[in-house]
Amino acid sequence: MEPPVEVGFGSNTSHSLSVSPPAMSIEKLFPALLECFGIVLCGYVAGRADIITSTQAKGLGNFVSKFALPALLYKNMVLLDFGNVMWSFLWSILIAKVSVFVIVCALTLVVTGPENRFGKAGLFSIFATQSNDFALGYPIVEALYKNTHPEYLQYIYLVAPISLMILNPIGFAFCEVQNWRTSQEQHQHKLRIVAVVILQVLKNPIVFMVIVGLASHFLLGQKIPTIMQEFVDGLANSFGGAALFYLGLSMVGQLGKFTRSTVVALILLITAKLLVMPLICRDMVELLDTDNDSSHNHSSLSNYAFLYGVFPSAPSVAIYAAQYNMELEVVTSGMVISTFLSAPIMYVSAWLLTIPWMDPKPLVSALQNVSFNISIISLVALVWTIAVMLLSKKFKRFPHVFTMNLFLAQFLVCIGMILWNFIVKQDNFIGQVLTFTLLYGSLYSTYIWAALIALALFLMKKDNELKVPVWIFPIVGWGVPALIVGVLLIAGERMPDTIDSAFFYGRSQIISTAVVQFCGILLGGGSLMGLSRGPQDPNYHVLEQDCSSGATDDAAADHCPENQAPQEAGPTEGSITRDQCDAVQCEPATCLLAQEEVRLQQQCDPQAARHVLLCLLLVVSLLANLSSCLWWLFNRVPGRLYLELQFFCAIANYGQGFISFGIFGLDKHLIILPFKKRLSCLWPGRGRAEDVQAPVTEEVRLTCLQFVRYHKDQCAQDIVQKRRCGERTMVATFLGSDLVEWLLRAGVARDRGEGLRYGSQLQQGGVLQAVTPEVGFLDGARHYRFTEDCRLERQGATRDACIETWD
């Protein structure tokens, strides 16, 4: 095996290796980031404090997108010097963007249901490929390359039209197809799509001014007429600060739309934008930039392509989503998250690229220390998570029995890394081999168990039963990793003088790791895609529900057919005294309905949403690990950016316990509810007082007033029944699923998701209350009751004034 030359992981680490001087200057990067995000923060504060209203912000957005940015593009298109352009770079970015666009579009079409797949495919593909090139990208590129490679600045203006003029129209076409499919007159509008898309593109002032600017470039000889120069400069110079300020304004209230229904889409989109896009951009430059005589310039250009790929999504994507009224929550939340995630990635990447020399020994030692420290903290989190699973007795059910195997593998990985940190420093060959076997046998098991859990969810989606013998899963989950490690120990060649466990057996180990990761991605990703398609049990639709925190898993339990709560009106006449229960909410210790709900929750909750989220995050981490292995295998000099990916992979591998703890460690019935009860005992009356006094939004208030005014009486007559609450008491309740069904029949809601949101708003406004404390509104077998003293009715004059508006 030829050892890496620049970053010597797994190679001879006894020499400091000099590298070429950096191609960028980082001194101005932090001030540039501070300037950009400082202005963004000012815009956010102005919007949050209502110094600038949403209407005024819209006006600023129109100025930026229809005047300032077109003028800036026109100016730079006229002055562009095509003689200094590396056309291989532009072709590389074009291929990279098209590749990501096609990948995101294809996956969305395959995974998403038929009712809205085309709209999602169009918007998600635009989100993953249209970068915030001018407001955020240009100042950062200017800070990094103005003194060393000033020609890189003009590439920003050349690559932007790739999205604006080529890819975005394709996305718009998908959105128009979606509108056509949902319209009532499909046979009259087939040719309209092409015309609408072409008109949409031509009406875009950005596209129009790019075309005019290119024409003026050749007609005017790369010079703006003197009579127009000051005017164009004035508009162009106003873009920077105004665009960043508007970006901050556009972020106000967007994370409030972040719900569990957007989690999966956000994870995949941000992965595509901040991980897949920069890697493909860099790889394309590495492949296509063959005419560059200087290896230093070649490396600089590929690193620049990586940084360009990290630029976050542009705010204009949110405008497109609002225009088509599609996936606004996903796009706006993703824009905010990708913007703030991109800042540390860009800074760390730029910092690594400016290191003038690298001594492999301290780098490998730093990586080892990070892995060791992460493993200790992750071990504590896993001990807690496993204890929760044992105490709640969920490990006896499917798919939790497989999840316990994953937790055990993660636990052994942490133990293995902690032991490796001490054993590797000793001259103990047998101890090193045994510790390596424990470490990588367990690590490979985590890769495979993540895919097996996804496969189990897919096999259980119809009737909640596995279609294959259970014993096959532990054989594959533990046996295959043991076999691979055994073959590696027998046939592999141990690398001398290395403390990095990832390179203990050199190239053969990297290939083995890449194969296991690829199989895990293929099996896990394919199972998750199959899980989202076709008819399936309602348990696995929980990620599509837009509900309050903690509700999705409860909803899954409520849909369990064999454990549905009794629908009868109550006991026969004379069996009990029909006293009316006056309790606002019931305690599980005394209420028969609450006890039944708790029993259903404990017996039937597969926590499908949590398992899907766990598998998805682990598959994404597998993708990063596979990228790291392939980067090392196909690059003789991996480069400085490889360091960044290595540190990320170390955190992903040895920090899996954090993911498991965050998803399964805070059990609602074992941890959260008892903690809330204990807190309420220490601070009596505070919780309910806050609930009563907490203000509701205007949307919730109007929804509640409309329901009380026009629908409540008829709804109560149709769905409310008296059920036994105690041994001698009755309570008038209804099921959450009954209310959703009634809303659909009455035309108040168009689908069950909208009915769920409507019911949640009624609960927030105090129109209805749950029988069991701490339960949000669920579309399932949960009991609720209408209140006589609505919180809105206690607002007195406000309520009267609002009711007048409905008249």
GROMACS .gro file of C-alpha atoms in nm, residues 246 514 713 797:
model
    4
  246TYR     CA    1  -3.381   4.082   0.428
  514ALA     CA    2  -1.648   0.071   0.271
  713ASP     CA    3  -7.349   2.230   1.899
  797ALA     CA    4  -6.461   4.218   2.539
   0.00000   0.00000   0.00000
